[in-house]
JSON list of C-alpha atoms in Angstrom, two decimals:
[
{"chain": "E", "resi": 1, "resn": "MET", "atom": "CA", "xyz": [10.44, 17.87, -5.83]},
{"chain": "E", "resi": 2, "resn": "LYS", "atom": "CA", "xyz": [11.83, 14.39, -5.29]},
{"chain": "E", "resi": 3, "resn": "MET", "atom": "CA", "xyz": [9.47, 11.44, -4.99]},
{"chain": "E", "resi": 4, "resn": "ILE", "atom": "CA", "xyz": [10.39, 8.58, -2.68]},
{"chain": "E", "resi": 5, "resn": "GLY", "atom": "CA", "xyz": [8.33, 5.47, -3.43]},
{"chain": "E", "resi": 6, "resn": "ILE", "atom": "CA", "xyz": [7.90, 3.12, -0.48]},
{"chain": "E", "resi": 7, "resn": "THR", "atom": "CA", "xyz": [6.57, -0.37, -1.09]},
{"chain": "E", "resi": 8, "resn": "GLY", "atom": "CA", "xyz": [6.56, -3.81, 0.45]},
{"chain": "E", "resi": 9, "resn": "GLY", "atom": "CA", "xyz": [4.52, -6.97, 0.42]},
{"chain": "E", "resi": 10, "resn": "ILE", "atom": "CA", "xyz": [1.28, -7.33, 2.36]},
{"chain": "E", "resi": 11, "resn": "ALA", "atom": "CA", "xyz": [1.92, -7.35, 6.16]},
{"chain": "E", "resi": 12, "resn": "SER", "atom": "CA", "xyz": [5.59, -6.48, 5.62]},
{"chain": "E", "resi": 13, "resn": "GLY", "atom": "CA", "xyz": [5.44, -3.33, 7.76]},
{"chain": "E", "resi": 14, "resn": "LYS", "atom": "CA", "xyz": [5.15, -0.73, 5.00]},
{"chain": "E", "resi": 15, "resn": "THR", "atom": "CA", "xyz": [2.35, 1.16, 6.78]},
{"chain": "E", "resi": 16, "resn": "MET", "atom": "CA", "xyz": [4.27, 1.14, 10.06]},
{"chain": "E", "resi": 17, "resn": "VAL", "atom": "CA", "xyz": [7.32, 2.68, 8.36]},
{"chain": "E", "resi": 18, "resn": "THR", "atom": "CA", "xyz": [5.21, 5.22, 6.45]},
{"chain": "E", "resi": 19, "resn": "ASP", "atom": "CA", "xyz": [3.35, 6.27, 9.61]},
{"chain": "E", "resi": 20, "resn": "TYR", "atom": "CA", "xyz": [6.66, 6.64, 11.44]},
{"chain": "E", "resi": 21, "resn": "LEU", "atom": "CA", "xyz": [8.06, 8.87, 8.69]},
{"chain": "E", "resi": 22, "resn": "ALA", "atom": "CA", "xyz": [4.88, 10.95, 8.74]},
{"chain": "E", "resi": 23, "resn": "GLY", "atom": "CA", "xyz": [5.46, 11.41, 12.46]},
{"chain": "E", "resi": 24, "resn": "LEU", "atom": "CA", "xyz": [8.91, 12.82, 11.66]},
{"chain": "E", "resi": 25, "resn": "GLY", "atom": "CA", "xyz": [7.22, 15.40, 9.46]},
{"chain": "E", "resi": 26, "resn": "ALA", "atom": "CA", "xyz": [7.58, 13.69, 6.09]},
{"chain": "E", "resi": 27, "resn": "PRO", "atom": "CA", "xyz": [4.83, 14.62, 3.61]},
{"chain": "E", "resi": 28, "resn": "VAL", "atom": "CA", "xyz": [3.12, 11.34, 2.74]},
{"chain": "E", "resi": 29, "resn": "VAL", "atom": "CA", "xyz": [0.83, 10.38, -0.13]},
{"chain": "E", "resi": 30, "resn": "ASP", "atom": "CA", "xyz": [-0.55, 6.97, 0.87]},
{"chain": "E", "resi": 31, "resn": "ALA", "atom": "CA", "xyz": [-2.29, 4.93, -1.84]},
{"chain": "E", "resi": 32, "resn": "ASP", "atom": "CA", "xyz": [-4.02, 2.75, 0.80]},
{"chain": "E", "resi": 33, "resn": "VAL", "atom": "CA", "xyz": [-5.51, 5.78, 2.57]},
{"chain": "E", "resi": 34, "resn": "ILE", "atom": "CA", "xyz": [-6.65, 7.23, -0.76]},
{"chain": "E", "resi": 35, "resn": "SER", "atom": "CA", "xyz": [-8.16, 3.88, -1.77]},
{"chain": "E", "resi": 36, "resn": "HIS", "atom": "CA", "xyz": [-10.24, 3.85, 1.43]},
{"chain": "E", "resi": 37, "resn": "ARG", "atom": "CA", "xyz": [-11.33, 7.43, 0.83]},
{"chain": "E", "resi": 38, "resn": "VAL", "atom": "CA", "xyz": [-12.36, 6.70, -2.77]},
{"chain": "E", "resi": 39, "resn": "THR", "atom": "CA", "xyz": [-14.48, 3.75, -1.64]},
{"chain": "E", "resi": 40, "resn": "GLU", "atom": "CA", "xyz": [-16.02, 5.27, 1.48]},
{"chain": "E", "resi": 41, "resn": "LYS", "atom": "CA", "xyz": [-19.76, 5.24, 2.14]},
{"chain": "E", "resi": 42, "resn": "GLY", "atom": "CA", "xyz": [-21.70, 7.32, -0.39]},
{"chain": "E", "resi": 43, "resn": "SER", "atom": "CA", "xyz": [-18.90, 7.53, -2.95]},
{"chain": "E", "resi": 44, "resn": "PRO", "atom": "CA", "xyz": [-19.84, 6.99, -6.63]},
{"chain": "E", "resi": 45, "resn": "VAL", "atom": "CA", "xyz": [-17.35, 4.14, -7.02]},
{"chain": "E", "resi": 46, "resn": "LEU", "atom": "CA", "xyz": [-18.98, 2.24, -4.15]},
{"chain": "E", "resi": 47, "resn": "GLY", "atom": "CA", "xyz": [-22.19, 2.06, -6.17]},
{"chain": "E", "resi": 48, "resn": "GLU", "atom": "CA", "xyz": [-20.20, 0.76, -9.11]},
{"chain": "E", "resi": 49, "resn": "ILE", "atom": "CA", "xyz": [-18.64, -1.95, -6.93]},
{"chain": "E", "resi": 50, "resn": "ALA", "atom": "CA", "xyz": [-22.08, -3.03, -5.67]},
{"chain": "E", "resi": 51, "resn": "ALA", "atom": "CA", "xyz": [-23.40, -3.14, -9.25]},
{"chain": "E", "resi": 52, "resn": "ALA", "atom": "CA", "xyz": [-20.40, -5.16, -10.46]},
{"chain": "E", "resi": 53, "resn": "PHE", "atom": "CA", "xyz": [-20.06, -7.64, -7.59]},
{"chain": "E", "resi": 54, "resn": "GLY", "atom": "CA", "xyz": [-23.38, -7.58, -5.74]},
{"chain": "E", "resi": 55, "resn": "GLU", "atom": "CA", "xyz": [-25.04, -5.75, -2.86]},
{"chain": "E", "resi": 56, "resn": "GLU", "atom": "CA", "xyz": [-23.72, -8.37, -0.44]},
{"chain": "E", "resi": 57, "resn": "TYR", "atom": "CA", "xyz": [-20.38, -6.58, -0.55]},
{"chain": "E", "resi": 58, "resn": "LEU", "atom": "CA", "xyz": [-21.96, -3.64, 1.28]},
{"chain": "E", "resi": 59, "resn": "ASP", "atom": "CA", "xyz": [-23.05, -3.85, 4.91]},
{"chain": "E", "resi": 60, "resn": "GLU", "atom": "CA", "xyz": [-26.41, -2.74, 6.32]},
{"chain": "E", "resi": 61, "resn": "GLU", "atom": "CA", "xyz": [-25.17, 0.86, 6.64]},
{"chain": "E", "resi": 62, "resn": "GLY", "atom": "CA", "xyz": [-23.85, 1.02, 3.08]},
{"chain": "E", "resi": 63, "resn": "ASN", "atom": "CA", "xyz": [-20.16, 0.61, 3.91]},
{"chain": "E", "resi": 64, "resn": "LEU", "atom": "CA", "xyz": [-17.87, -1.61, 1.85]},
{"chain": "E", "resi": 65, "resn": "ARG", "atom": "CA", "xyz": [-17.28, -5.05, 3.33]},
{"chain": "E", "resi": 66, "resn": "ARG", "atom": "CA", "xyz": [-13.55, -4.83, 2.69]},
{"chain": "E", "resi": 67, "resn": "GLN", "atom": "CA", "xyz": [-12.61, -8.21, 4.12]},
{"chain": "E", "resi": 68, "resn": "LYS", "atom": "CA", "xyz": [-15.32, -10.01, 2.15]},
{"chain": "E", "resi": 69, "resn": "LEU", "atom": "CA", "xyz": [-14.31, -8.29, -1.09]},
{"chain": "E", "resi": 70, "resn": "GLY", "atom": "CA", "xyz": [-10.65, -8.99, -0.31]},
{"chain": "E", "resi": 71, "resn": "GLU", "atom": "CA", "xyz": [-11.38, -12.70, 0.04]},
{"chain": "E", "resi": 72, "resn": "LEU", "atom": "CA", "xyz": [-12.98, -12.67, -3.42]},
{"chain": "E", "resi": 73, "resn": "ILE", "atom": "CA", "xyz": [-10.33, -10.73, -5.32]},
{"chain": "E", "resi": 74, "resn": "PHE", "atom": "CA", "xyz": [-7.37, -12.53, -3.78]},
{"chain": "E", "resi": 75, "resn": "GLN", "atom": "CA", "xyz": [-8.82, -15.86, -4.95]},
{"chain": "E", "resi": 76, "resn": "ASP", "atom": "CA", "xyz": [-10.11, -14.76, -8.36]},
{"chain": "E", "resi": 77, "resn": "GLN", "atom": "CA", "xyz": [-7.78, -12.92, -10.72]},
{"chain": "E", "resi": 78, "resn": "ALA", "atom": "CA", "xyz": [-10.60, -11.95, -13.11]},
{"chain": "E", "resi": 79, "resn": "CYS", "atom": "CA", "xyz": [-12.50, -10.30, -10.25]},
{"chain": "E", "resi": 80, "resn": "ARG", "atom": "CA", "xyz": [-9.32, -8.58, -9.10]},
{"chain": "E", "resi": 81, "resn": "MET", "atom": "CA", "xyz": [-8.77, -7.13, -12.58]},
{"chain": "E", "resi": 82, "resn": "LYS", "atom": "CA", "xyz": [-12.42, -6.08, -12.78]},
{"chain": "E", "resi": 83, "resn": "LEU", "atom": "CA", "xyz": [-12.15, -4.23, -9.45]},
{"chain": "E", "resi": 84, "resn": "ASN", "atom": "CA", "xyz": [-8.89, -2.59, -10.52]},
{"chain": "E", "resi": 85, "resn": "ARG", "atom": "CA", "xyz": [-10.53, -1.27, -13.69]},
{"chain": "E", "resi": 86, "resn": "LEU", "atom": "CA", "xyz": [-13.24, 0.32, -11.55]},
{"chain": "E", "resi": 87, "resn": "ILE", "atom": "CA", "xyz": [-11.17, 1.97, -8.86]},
{"chain": "E", "resi": 88, "resn": "HIS", "atom": "CA", "xyz": [-7.65, 2.56, -10.19]},
{"chain": "E", "resi": 89, "resn": "PRO", "atom": "CA", "xyz": [-8.52, 5.57, -12.38]},
{"chain": "E", "resi": 90, "resn": "LYS", "atom": "CA", "xyz": [-10.15, 7.29, -9.38]},
{"chain": "E", "resi": 91, "resn": "ILE", "atom": "CA", "xyz": [-7.26, 6.42, -7.07]},
{"chain": "E", "resi": 92, "resn": "SER", "atom": "CA", "xyz": [-4.67, 7.59, -9.61]},
{"chain": "E", "resi": 93, "resn": "GLY", "atom": "CA", "xyz": [-6.46, 10.91, -10.04]},
{"chain": "E", "resi": 94, "resn": "ALA", "atom": "CA", "xyz": [-6.60, 11.48, -6.27]},
{"chain": "E", "resi": 95, "resn": "ILE", "atom": "CA", "xyz": [-2.92, 10.55, -5.92]},
{"chain": "E", "resi": 96, "resn": "GLN", "atom": "CA", "xyz": [-1.94, 13.12, -8.57]},
{"chain": "E", "resi": 97, "resn": "GLU", "atom": "CA", "xyz": [-3.97, 15.80, -6.80]},
{"chain": "E", "resi": 98, "resn": "GLU", "atom": "CA", "xyz": [-2.20, 15.15, -3.48]},
{"chain": "E", "resi": 99, "resn": "ILE", "atom": "CA", "xyz": [1.23, 15.10, -5.11]},
{"chain": "E", "resi": 100, "resn": "LYS", "atom": "CA", "xyz": [0.51, 18.43, -6.81]},
{"chain": "E", "resi": 101, "resn": "ARG", "atom": "CA", "xyz": [-0.62, 19.92, -3.51]},
{"chain": "E", "resi": 102, "resn": "HIS", "atom": "CA", "xyz": [2.72, 19.05, -1.90]},
{"chain": "E", "resi": 103, "resn": "GLU", "atom": "CA", "xyz": [4.59, 20.29, -4.96]},
{"chain": "E", "resi": 104, "resn": "ASP", "atom": "CA", "xyz": [2.72, 23.62, -4.87]},
{"chain": "E", "resi": 105, "resn": "ALA", "atom": "CA", "xyz": [3.61, 23.89, -1.17]},
{"chain": "E", "resi": 106, "resn": "GLY", "atom": "CA", "xyz": [7.30, 23.71, -2.11]},
{"chain": "E", "resi": 107, "resn": "GLU", "atom": "CA", "xyz": [8.08, 20.40, -0.44]},
{"chain": "E", "resi": 108, "resn": "PRO", "atom": "CA", "xyz": [11.54, 19.14, -1.51]},
{"chain": "E", "resi": 109, "resn": "PHE", "atom": "CA", "xyz": [10.65, 15.47, -0.85]},
{"chain": "E", "resi": 110, "resn": "VAL", "atom": "CA", "xyz": [7.41, 13.52, -0.79]},
{"chain": "E", "resi": 111, "resn": "ILE", "atom": "CA", "xyz": [6.89, 9.93, 0.36]},
{"chain": "E", "resi": 112, "resn": "PHE", "atom": "CA", "xyz": [4.63, 7.99, -2.00]},
{"chain": "E", "resi": 113, "resn": "SER", "atom": "CA", "xyz": [3.50, 4.82, -0.23]},
{"chain": "E", "resi": 114, "resn": "ALA", "atom": "CA", "xyz": [1.95, 2.11, -2.39]},
{"chain": "E", "resi": 115, "resn": "PRO", "atom": "CA", "xyz": [1.73, -1.65, -1.77]},
{"chain": "E", "resi": 116, "resn": "LEU", "atom": "CA", "xyz": [1.38, -2.28, -5.52]},
{"chain": "E", "resi": 117, "resn": "LEU", "atom": "CA", "xyz": [4.01, 0.18, -6.68]},
{"chain": "E", "resi": 118, "resn": "ILE", "atom": "CA", "xyz": [5.47, -2.37, -9.09]},
{"chain": "E", "resi": 119, "resn": "GLU", "atom": "CA", "xyz": [2.26, -4.17, -10.03]},
{"chain": "E", "resi": 120, "resn": "GLY", "atom": "CA", "xyz": [0.49, -0.87, -10.72]},
{"chain": "E", "resi": 121, "resn": "GLY", "atom": "CA", "xyz": [3.33, 0.37, -12.90]},
{"chain": "E", "resi": 122, "resn": "LYS", "atom": "CA", "xyz": [3.82, 3.39, -10.67]},
{"chain": "E", "resi": 123, "resn": "ASN", "atom": "CA", "xyz": [7.49, 2.77, -9.85]},
{"chain": "E", "resi": 124, "resn": "SER", "atom": "CA", "xyz": [8.37, 5.08, -12.77]},
{"chain": "E", "resi": 125, "resn": "MET", "atom": "CA", "xyz": [6.85, 7.94, -10.75]},
{"chain": "E", "resi": 126, "resn": "ALA", "atom": "CA", "xyz": [9.48, 7.59, -8.05]},
{"chain": "E", "resi": 127, "resn": "ASP", "atom": "CA", "xyz": [12.99, 9.07, -8.09]},
{"chain": "E", "resi": 128, "resn": "GLU", "atom": "CA", "xyz": [14.00, 6.52, -5.45]},
{"chain": "E", "resi": 129, "resn": "ILE", "atom": "CA", "xyz": [12.36, 3.28, -4.33]},
{"chain": "E", "resi": 130, "resn": "TRP", "atom": "CA", "xyz": [12.57, 2.08, -0.75]},
{"chain": "E", "resi": 131, "resn": "VAL", "atom": "CA", "xyz": [11.45, -1.50, -0.10]},
{"chain": "E", "resi": 132, "resn": "VAL", "atom": "CA", "xyz": [10.36, -2.70, 3.34]},
{"chain": "E", "resi": 133, "resn": "SER", "atom": "CA", "xyz": [11.72, -6.24, 3.37]},
{"chain": "E", "resi": 134, "resn": "LEU", "atom": "CA", "xyz": [10.31, -9.16, 5.34]},
{"chain": "E", "resi": 135, "resn": "GLU", "atom": "CA", "xyz": [10.99, -12.84, 4.78]},
{"chain": "E", "resi": 136, "resn": "PRO", "atom": "CA", "xyz": [7.94, -14.56, 3.22]},
{"chain": "E", "resi": 137, "resn": "GLU", "atom": "CA", "xyz": [7.43, -17.07, 6.04]},
{"chain": "E", "resi": 138, "resn": "GLU", "atom": "CA", "xyz": [7.32, -14.28, 8.63]},
{"chain": "E", "resi": 139, "resn": "GLN", "atom": "CA", "xyz": [5.07, -12.30, 6.28]},
{"chain": "E", "resi": 140, "resn": "ILE", "atom": "CA", "xyz": [2.60, -15.21, 6.17]},
{"chain": "E", "resi": 141, "resn": "LEU", "atom": "CA", "xyz": [2.57, -15.53, 9.97]},
{"chain": "E", "resi": 142, "resn": "ARG", "atom": "CA", "xyz": [2.03, -11.80, 10.49]},
{"chain": "E", "resi": 143, "resn": "LEU", "atom": "CA", "xyz": [-0.72, -11.70, 7.87]},
{"chain": "E", "resi": 144, "resn": "MET", "atom": "CA", "xyz": [-2.51, -14.64, 9.48]},
{"chain": "E", "resi": 145, "resn": "ALA", "atom": "CA", "xyz": [-2.34, -12.96, 12.88]},
{"chain": "E", "resi": 146, "resn": "ARG", "atom": "CA", "xyz": [-3.32, -9.51, 11.56]},
{"chain": "E", "resi": 147, "resn": "ASP", "atom": "CA", "xyz": [-6.32, -10.55, 9.45]},
{"chain": "E", "resi": 148, "resn": "GLY", "atom": "CA", "xyz": [-7.40, -13.67, 11.33]},
{"chain": "E", "resi": 149, "resn": "ILE", "atom": "CA", "xyz": [-7.08, -15.87, 8.24]},
{"chain": "E", "resi": 150, "resn": "GLY", "atom": "CA", "xyz": [-5.67, -19.32, 7.57]},
{"chain": "E", "resi": 151, "resn": "ARG", "atom": "CA", "xyz": [-2.34, -20.15, 5.98]},
{"chain": "E", "resi": 152, "resn": "GLU", "atom": "CA", "xyz": [-3.86, -21.00, 2.58]},
{"chain": "E", "resi": 153, "resn": "ALA", "atom": "CA", "xyz": [-5.67, -17.65, 2.38]},
{"chain": "E", "resi": 154, "resn": "ALA", "atom": "CA", "xyz": [-2.52, -15.81, 3.46]},
{"chain": "E", "resi": 155, "resn": "MET", "atom": "CA", "xyz": [-0.46, -17.54, 0.78]},
{"chain": "E", "resi": 156, "resn": "ALA", "atom": "CA", "xyz": [-3.07, -16.68, -1.86]},
{"chain": "E", "resi": 157, "resn": "ARG", "atom": "CA", "xyz": [-2.79, -13.00, -0.93]},
{"chain": "E", "resi": 158, "resn": "LEU", "atom": "CA", "xyz": [1.00, -13.12, -1.12]},
{"chain": "E", "resi": 159, "resn": "GLY", "atom": "CA", "xyz": [0.75, -14.87, -4.46]},
{"chain": "E", "resi": 160, "resn": "SER", "atom": "CA", "xyz": [-1.29, -12.02, -5.91]},
{"chain": "E", "resi": 161, "resn": "GLN", "atom": "CA", "xyz": [1.62, -9.61, -5.49]},
{"chain": "E", "resi": 162, "resn": "SER", "atom": "CA", "xyz": [5.11, -9.47, -6.91]},
{"chain": "E", "resi": 163, "resn": "SER", "atom": "CA", "xyz": [7.68, -11.47, -4.95]},
{"chain": "E", "resi": 164, "resn": "LEU", "atom": "CA", "xyz": [10.17, -10.04, -2.48]},
{"chain": "E", "resi": 165, "resn": "GLU", "atom": "CA", "xyz": [12.93, -10.79, -4.98]},
{"chain": "E", "resi": 166, "resn": "GLU", "atom": "CA", "xyz": [11.16, -8.74, -7.66]},
{"chain": "E", "resi": 167, "resn": "LYS", "atom": "CA", "xyz": [10.75, -5.83, -5.26]},
{"chain": "E", "resi": 168, "resn": "LEU", "atom": "CA", "xyz": [14.37, -5.97, -4.11]},
{"chain": "E", "resi": 169, "resn": "ALA", "atom": "CA", "xyz": [15.53, -6.02, -7.73]},
{"chain": "E", "resi": 170, "resn": "ILE", "atom": "CA", "xyz": [14.25, -2.47, -8.24]},
{"chain": "E", "resi": 171, "resn": "ALA", "atom": "CA", "xyz": [15.04, -1.14, -4.75]},
{"chain": "E", "resi": 172, "resn": "ASP", "atom": "CA", "xyz": [17.37, 1.80, -4.29]},
{"chain": "E", "resi": 173, "resn": "ARG", "atom": "CA", "xyz": [17.22, 1.38, -0.51]},
{"chain": "E", "resi": 174, "resn": "VAL", "atom": "CA", "xyz": [16.02, -1.49, 1.69]},
{"chain": "E", "resi": 175, "resn": "ILE", "atom": "CA", "xyz": [14.50, -1.30, 5.17]},
{"chain": "E", "resi": 176, "resn": "ASP", "atom": "CA", "xyz": [14.91, -4.70, 6.83]},
{"chain": "E", "resi": 177, "resn": "ASN", "atom": "CA", "xyz": [11.87, -5.43, 9.01]},
{"chain": "E", "resi": 178, "resn": "ASN", "atom": "CA", "xyz": [12.86, -8.93, 10.10]},
{"chain": "E", "resi": 179, "resn": "GLY", "atom": "CA", "xyz": [13.90, -7.58, 13.49]},
{"chain": "E", "resi": 180, "resn": "SER", "atom": "CA", "xyz": [12.08, -5.28, 15.90]},
{"chain": "E", "resi": 181, "resn": "ARG", "atom": "CA", "xyz": [9.88, -2.32, 15.05]},
{"chain": "E", "resi": 182, "resn": "GLU", "atom": "CA", "xyz": [12.48, -0.04, 16.59]},
{"chain": "E", "resi": 183, "resn": "GLU", "atom": "CA", "xyz": [15.22, -1.39, 14.32]},
{"chain": "E", "resi": 184, "resn": "ALA", "atom": "CA", "xyz": [13.09, -0.83, 11.20]},
{"chain": "E", "resi": 185, "resn": "CYS", "atom": "CA", "xyz": [12.21, 2.70, 12.31]},
{"chain": "E", "resi": 186, "resn": "ARG", "atom": "CA", "xyz": [15.86, 3.52, 12.97]},
{"chain": "E", "resi": 187, "resn": "GLN", "atom": "CA", "xyz": [16.69, 2.51, 9.40]},
{"chain": "E", "resi": 188, "resn": "ALA", "atom": "CA", "xyz": [13.80, 4.59, 8.04]},
{"chain": "E", "resi": 189, "resn": "LYS", "atom": "CA", "xyz": [14.88, 7.63, 10.06]},
{"chain": "E", "resi": 190, "resn": "ALA", "atom": "CA", "xyz": [18.46, 7.34, 8.84]},
{"chain": "E", "resi": 191, "resn": "LEU", "atom": "CA", "xyz": [17.27, 7.19, 5.21]},
{"chain": "E", "resi": 192, "resn": "TRP", "atom": "CA", "xyz": [14.94, 10.18, 5.66]},
{"chain": "E", "resi": 193, "resn": "GLU", "atom": "CA", "xyz": [17.68, 12.24, 7.31]},
{"chain": "E", "resi": 194, "resn": "SER", "atom": "CA", "xyz": [20.17, 11.29, 4.58]},
{"chain": "E", "resi": 195, "resn": "LEU", "atom": "CA", "xyz": [17.90, 12.98, 2.04]},
{"chain": "E", "resi": 196, "resn": "HIS", "atom": "CA", "xyz": [18.29, 16.25, 3.90]},
{"chain": "E", "resi": 197, "resn": "GLY", "atom": "CA", "xyz": [22.02, 15.84, 4.43]},
{"chain": "E", "resi": 198, "resn": "SER", "atom": "CA", "xyz": [21.53, 15.44, 8.19]}
]
């Protein structure tokens, strides 16, 4: 089985591309989806997060206040590392389980989507790396619009990840998302079909 790692900076369009490929029938292991599942209401790790950071990071119903926690970890590297130590082992285990499930099903290719593919040291898992590329200024504007945050907060979030240049340096293929959604999806479709010799 061949692993295709898809990554991109925050608000670069990685999820859009991954969802589009899933719609074409591509088997997808999405680190973001798994992260949400691992930290859903009632999960053991959610109790660990509350114990480490405070009950104020859970809402009245016991759900994680993701935006509030995001504001903290994007501004405080020590808190970000502390959170990573709590959740990354659980996420990594769940990722391996999903990959094995696709492998056991005989899938020839699997899309592994991870925003922190480089930062998490998981790029070595991939046989090919596809980077969804978006110019930083446009990335900032899209992030501000998407999350309803100011420019300073958006820049802090970008600063917590590897740069576009660092991502492009390890890319085997690049999907340029500086144009329309349709243009990015056409590129993604062409890459997916090229794997199958279509």
